[in-house]
C-alpha positions as a Python dict, from the first residue, in 0.01 Angstrom:
ca = {
    (1, 'M'): (0, 0, 0),
    (2, 'S'): (151, 61, 331),
    (3, 'T'): (146, 487, 413),
    (4, 'T'): (440, 456, 604),
    (5, 'T'): (671, 776, 569),
    (6, 'A'): (1023, 690, 434),
    (7, 'P'): (1274, 803, 743),
    (8, 'A'): (1570, 1053, 678),
    (9, 'V'): (1824, 757, 682),
    (10, 'P'): (1752, 407, 696),
    (11, 'T'): (1847, 142, 917),
    (12, 'A'): (1878, -261, 951),
    (13, 'T'): (1579, -241, 1095),
    (14, 'D'): (1422, -101, 741),
    (15, 'V'): (1643, -377, 542),
    (16, 'R'): (1453, -660, 745),
    (17, 'A'): (1113, -472, 645),
    (18, 'A'): (1211, -430, 309),
    (19, 'A'): (1310, -816, 291),
    (20, 'E'): (967, -863, 399),
    (21, 'R'): (831, -660, 167),
    (22, 'I'): (940, -726, -191),
    (23, 'A'): (978, -1106, -133),
    (24, 'P'): (628, -1148, -355),
    (25, 'H'): (778, -1002, -610),
    (26, 'A'): (1170, -1025, -608),
    (27, 'R'): (1434, -1374, -639),
    (28, 'R'): (1597, -1408, -384),
    (29, 'T'): (1930, -1477, -592),
    (30, 'P'): (2167, -1787, -555),
    (31, 'V'): (2482, -1769, -386),
    (32, 'L'): (2810, -1956, -612),
    (33, 'R'): (3071, -2087, -360),
    (34, 'T'): (3382, -2178, -615),
    (35, 'E'): (3751, -2107, -546),
    (36, 'L'): (3980, -1926, -828),
    (37, 'D'): (4342, -1892, -783),
    (38, 'G'): (4365, -2115, -490),
    (39, 'R'): (4099, -1917, -297),
    (40, 'P'): (3763, -1925, -175),
    (41, 'L'): (3556, -1702, -346),
    (42, 'T'): (3205, -1673, -312),
    (43, 'L'): (2949, -1433, -577),
    (44, 'K'): (2617, -1349, -513),
    (45, 'L'): (2427, -1362, -865),
    (46, 'E'): (2262, -1075, -828),
    (47, 'H'): (2242, -1048, -1203),
    (48, 'L'): (1967, -1309, -1188),
    (49, 'Q'): (1716, -1055, -1066),
    (50, 'R'): (1417, -1022, -1229),
    (51, 'T'): (1508, -714, -1548),
    (52, 'G'): (1881, -866, -1513),
    (53, 'A'): (2029, -562, -1212),
    (54, 'F'): (1948, -545, -832),
    (55, 'K'): (1848, -193, -848),
    (56, 'L'): (1406, -383, -913),
    (57, 'R'): (1454, -450, -533),
    (58, 'G'): (1497, -43, -404),
    (59, 'A'): (1183, 43, -627),
    (60, 'L'): (1006, -165, -506),
    (61, 'N'): (1027, -85, -220),
    (62, 'A'): (1037, 239, -274),
    (63, 'L'): (677, 240, -473),
    (64, 'M'): (532, -53, -214),
    (65, 'G'): (674, 118, 156),
    (66, 'G'): (573, 504, 49),
    (67, 'E'): (283, 728, -15),
    (68, 'P'): (63, 514, -257),
    (69, 'T'): (15, 700, -600),
    (70, 'N'): (-37, 599, -934),
    (71, 'R'): (265, 799, -1089),
    (72, 'V'): (577, 844, -1048),
    (73, 'I'): (892, 981, -1264),
    (74, 'T'): (1270, 913, -1187),
    (75, 'A'): (1573, 920, -1379),
    (76, 'S'): (1862, 647, -1460),
    (77, 'G'): (2170, 524, -1641),
    (78, 'G'): (1931, 257, -1724),
    (79, 'N'): (1905, -38, -1435),
    (80, 'H'): (1726, 169, -1214),
    (81, 'G'): (1496, 293, -1451),
    (82, 'L'): (1425, -57, -1557),
    (83, 'G'): (1377, -142, -1208),
    (84, 'V'): (1127, 151, -1146),
    (85, 'A'): (966, 40, -1448),
    (86, 'T'): (887, -274, -1410),
    (87, 'A'): (813, -228, -1029),
    (88, 'A'): (540, 30, -1134),
    (89, 'S'): (420, -188, -1424),
    (90, 'I'): (363, -490, -1179),
    (91, 'L'): (227, -295, -844),
    (92, 'G'): (-5, -95, -1112),
    (93, 'I'): (118, 237, -1127),
    (94, 'K'): (268, 476, -1465),
    (95, 'A'): (617, 546, -1479),
    (96, 'T'): (800, 820, -1646),
    (97, 'V'): (1176, 742, -1675),
    (98, 'Y'): (1432, 988, -1824),
    (99, 'V'): (1789, 825, -1956),
    (100, 'P'): (2054, 982, -2139),
    (101, 'E'): (2083, 998, -2467),
    (102, 'T'): (2368, 774, -2429),
    (103, 'V'): (2155, 472, -2243),
    (104, 'P'): (2324, 167, -2348),
    (105, 'E'): (2026, -91, -2650),
    (106, 'A'): (2095, -307, -2373),
    (107, 'K'): (1920, -119, -2118),
    (108, 'A'): (1660, 65, -2359),
    (109, 'A'): (1526, -225, -2512),
    (110, 'P'): (1400, -388, -2235),
    (111, 'L'): (1292, -65, -2051),
    (112, 'A'): (1091, 53, -2349),
    (113, 'T'): (844, -314, -2348),
    (114, 'T'): (764, -199, -1974),
    (115, 'G'): (506, 47, -2124),
    (116, 'A'): (706, 335, -1963),
    (117, 'E'): (696, 672, -2044),
    (118, 'I'): (1089, 670, -2169),
    (119, 'I'): (1185, 1007, -2266),
    (120, 'R'): (1607, 1049, -2390),
    (121, 'V'): (1778, 1398, -2219),
    (122, 'G'): (2162, 1471, -2231),
    (123, 'E'): (2498, 1330, -2228),
    (124, 'H'): (2469, 1248, -1873),
    (125, 'Y'): (2250, 1097, -1529),
    (126, 'A'): (2289, 1422, -1398),
    (127, 'V'): (2103, 1600, -1682),
    (128, 'A'): (1850, 1343, -1684),
    (129, 'A'): (1779, 1353, -1336),
    (130, 'E'): (1733, 1750, -1355),
    (131, 'A'): (1494, 1740, -1601),
    (132, 'A'): (1316, 1467, -1424),
    (133, 'R'): (1263, 1655, -1147),
    (134, 'E'): (1170, 1956, -1283),
    (135, 'R'): (863, 1806, -1469),
    (136, 'A'): (823, 1563, -1123),
    (137, 'D'): (795, 1930, -908),
    (138, 'S'): (547, 2124, -1203),
    (139, 'E'): (286, 1834, -1219),
    (140, 'G'): (336, 1739, -837),
    (141, 'V'): (427, 1395, -949),
    (142, 'R'): (656, 1207, -714),
    (143, 'Y'): (999, 1147, -809),
    (144, 'L'): (1234, 845, -719),
    (145, 'H'): (1559, 930, -692),
    (146, 'A'): (1839, 665, -793),
    (147, 'F'): (2025, 619, -477),
    (148, 'D'): (1914, 908, -272),
    (149, 'D'): (1612, 792, -67),
    (150, 'A'): (1571, 534, 263),
    (151, 'L'): (1331, 315, 127),
    (152, 'V'): (1578, 292, -222),
    (153, 'V'): (1801, 276, 1),
    (154, 'A'): (1678, 1, 260),
    (155, 'G'): (1564, -197, -66),
    (156, 'Q'): (1878, -206, -248),
    (157, 'G'): (2047, -350, 135),
    (158, 'T'): (1852, -683, 89),
    (159, 'V'): (2117, -794, -106),
    (160, 'G'): (2310, -781, 217),
    (161, 'L'): (2083, -960, 419),
    (162, 'E'): (2060, -1227, 140),
    (163, 'V'): (2404, -1255, 195),
    (164, 'A'): (2425, -1271, 544),
    (165, 'T'): (2150, -1611, 547),
    (166, 'D'): (2273, -1728, 272),
    (167, 'A'): (2596, -1741, 283),
    (168, 'P'): (2670, -1733, 686),
    (169, 'E'): (3062, -1866, 636),
    (170, 'C'): (3142, -1520, 422),
    (171, 'D'): (3345, -1233, 612),
    (172, 'T'): (3281, -963, 378),
    (173, 'I'): (3084, -862, 92),
    (174, 'V'): (3194, -632, -178),
    (175, 'V'): (3003, -406, -397),
    (176, 'A'): (3068, -165, -642),
    (177, 'V'): (3008, 221, -558),
    (178, 'G'): (2787, 492, -793),
    (179, 'G'): (2555, 709, -611),
    (180, 'G'): (2594, 451, -244),
    (181, 'G'): (2233, 308, -249),
    (182, 'L'): (2393, -24, -274),
    (183, 'A'): (2753, 8, -118),
    (184, 'A'): (2488, 198, 203),
    (185, 'G'): (2192, -38, 215),
    (186, 'V'): (2464, -352, 179),
    (187, 'R'): (2647, -254, 480),
    (188, 'L'): (2307, -180, 724),
    (189, 'G'): (2197, -552, 604),
    (190, 'A'): (2547, -738, 622),
    (191, 'D'): (2502, -840, 1016),
    (192, 'G'): (2782, -682, 1119),
    (193, 'R'): (3030, -831, 834),
    (194, 'R'): (3285, -590, 661),
    (195, 'V'): (3170, -387, 333),
    (196, 'V'): (3427, -358, 76),
    (197, 'A'): (3287, -42, -94),
    (198, 'V'): (3484, -46, -514),
    (199, 'E'): (3487, 245, -747),
    (200, 'P'): (3623, 292, -1075),
    (201, 'E'): (3930, 526, -1087),
    (202, 'G'): (3725, 749, -1290),
    (203, 'C'): (3405, 746, -1087),
    (204, 'Q'): (3499, 807, -717),
    (205, 'S'): (3210, 1007, -548),
    (206, 'M'): (3182, 788, -269),
    (207, 'H'): (3593, 829, -244),
    (208, 'A'): (3581, 1230, -224),
    (209, 'A'): (3269, 1288, -51),
    (210, 'M'): (3407, 1087, 186),
    (211, 'A'): (3806, 1279, 217),
    (212, 'A'): (3563, 1610, 181),
    (213, 'G'): (3321, 1541, 494),
    (214, 'H'): (3009, 1586, 223),
    (215, 'P'): (2879, 1479, -95),
    (216, 'V'): (3072, 1655, -408),
    (217, 'T'): (3073, 1657, -717),
    (218, 'T'): (3314, 1466, -937),
    (219, 'P'): (3409, 1349, -1321),
    (220, 'V'): (3246, 1087, -1493),
    (221, 'D'): (3496, 921, -1699),
    (222, 'S'): (3503, 507, -1659),
    (223, 'V'): (3403, 209, -1896),
    (224, 'A'): (3187, 180, -1627),
    (225, 'S'): (3007, 534, -1624),
    (226, 'S'): (2650, 380, -1754),
    (227, 'A'): (2596, 217, -1424),
    (228, 'L'): (2819, 411, -1167),
    (229, 'G'): (2818, 748, -1303),
    (230, 'A'): (2687, 944, -1069),
    (231, 'A'): (2885, 1247, -1023),
    (232, 'T'): (2749, 1279, -664),
    (233, 'L'): (2748, 1056, -389),
    (234, 'G'): (2395, 1063, -246),
    (235, 'R'): (2289, 1230, 91),
    (236, 'V'): (2146, 918, 227),
    (237, 'P'): (2387, 670, 164),
    (238, 'F'): (2651, 964, 224),
    (239, 'E'): (2471, 966, 621),
    (240, 'V'): (2460, 610, 609),
    (241, 'L'): (2818, 524, 494),
    (242, 'R'): (2972, 837, 752),
    (243, 'D'): (2835, 663, 1089),
    (244, 'H'): (2885, 252, 954),
    (245, 'P'): (3213, 289, 796),
    (246, 'V'): (3321, 46, 510),
    (247, 'T'): (3677, -9, 336),
    (248, 'P'): (3717, 139, 14),
    (249, 'A'): (3923, 56, -257),
    (250, 'L'): (3974, 167, -673),
    (251, 'V'): (4017, 16, -992),
    (252, 'D'): (4115, 99, -1330),
    (253, 'D'): (3935, 49, -1662),
    (254, 'A'): (4133, -216, -1780),
    (255, 'E'): (4108, -444, -1461),
    (256, 'I'): (3772, -380, -1502),
    (257, 'I'): (3747, -521, -1848),
    (258, 'S'): (4028, -783, -1789),
    (259, 'A'): (3766, -931, -1451),
    (260, 'Q'): (3500, -890, -1714),
    (261, 'T'): (3628, -1125, -1977),
    (262, 'R'): (3790, -1336, -1684),
    (263, 'L'): (3409, -1389, -1547),
    (264, 'W'): (3301, -1502, -1847),
    (265, 'Q'): (3606, -1738, -1900),
    (266, 'E'): (3605, -1917, -1575),
    (267, 'F'): (3182, -1891, -1519),
    (268, 'R'): (3009, -1774, -1817),
    (269, 'I'): (2916, -1520, -1633),
    (270, 'A'): (2818, -1211, -1900),
    (271, 'A'): (2826, -889, -1679),
    (272, 'E'): (2812, -552, -1753),
    (273, 'P'): (3159, -325, -1604),
    (274, 'A'): (2980, -249, -1347),
    (275, 'A'): (2896, -619, -1215),
    (276, 'A'): (3292, -697, -1283),
    (277, 'V'): (3396, -393, -1048),
    (278, 'P'): (3428, -617, -701),
    (279, 'F'): (3612, -887, -895),
    (280, 'A'): (3826, -655, -1058),
    (281, 'A'): (3940, -534, -711),
    (282, 'W'): (3979, -889, -602),
    (283, 'L'): (4202, -1060, -862),
    (284, 'A'): (4435, -727, -763),
    (285, 'G'): (4444, -846, -423),
    (286, 'R'): (4225, -491, -291),
    (287, 'V'): (3964, -694, -113),
    (288, 'P'): (4098, -777, 255),
    (289, 'G'): (3926, -1110, 454),
    (290, 'E'): (3977, -1506, 438),
    (291, 'N'): (3667, -1583, 224),
    (292, 'P'): (3488, -1250, 42),
    (293, 'C'): (3109, -1254, -101),
    (294, 'L'): (3154, -1045, -447),
    (295, 'V'): (2795, -885, -581),
    (296, 'V'): (2744, -909, -897),
    (297, 'C'): (2529, -674, -976),
    (298, 'G'): (2440, -621, -1335),
    (299, 'A'): (2383, -784, -1681),
    (300, 'N'): (2255, -540, -1873),
    (301, 'A'): (2507, -446, -2131),
    (302, 'D'): (2602, -472, -2543),
    (303, 'W'): (2867, -731, -2422),
    (304, 'R'): (3117, -896, -2616),
    (305, 'L'): (3396, -1100, -2491),
    (306, 'A'): (3728, -842, -2551),
    (307, 'N'): (3978, -928, -2805),
}
């Protein structure tokens, strides 16, 4: 494996390197061109990624592009942990994943099949992350952050690079924001396209960080918080987004649930709430651009059609 040291802040060049690095193991997910409500629409079907979410990309890039290791510890609301555990299994690395006690069973069940050590701690991601970092420090094991890591951000950016290559007619890419890793990476990989970064009203880590001029702790309260429940925007994503601005947008929980239902009705896509966030913004008319591409980022939820 490469012994490249992770840069402090990733660049578009790092995203291209990540794409080459992870290509043998990550799926190049398809795009779906369609029209809805009289408007053109493209969906990046990233929920079809191995593990059911985009997080595998960043995990693979971090483990393949960082210092060689035979062990890794991480914390996750579910999808990142599944990505790290799967990447570690592919690469022959032992993984320990800390998750909140509230992790949805749809994420916990596949996590249990990866062979990783799973430890449940606390009600929110931040508590699990603190416990995981303490153990990593005490045992001298690499800790892999879910979003505040340059190699992780570059890996997530391969989603944007694929959209730019496979759907070049799209002028805007729309992503959901939790800790900012996907938004920052896609902004770097989007080849100059506008990126719209959408947050639930109850989880505004990016909005708060941009308003304050630095990452700050924010409340976490949304139907999408199992995936977008980072209380603080990552420092690495913040640095990227400060230098390469995105267009922010907000959606409320009712809009997210309605969008989740519509994704099923129109396309038979059973998305988790976080993956419906970009579609919710588009349905609400909060996405600028004539021909946007919405990233459907994951499908790991105990999903059922709302009554």
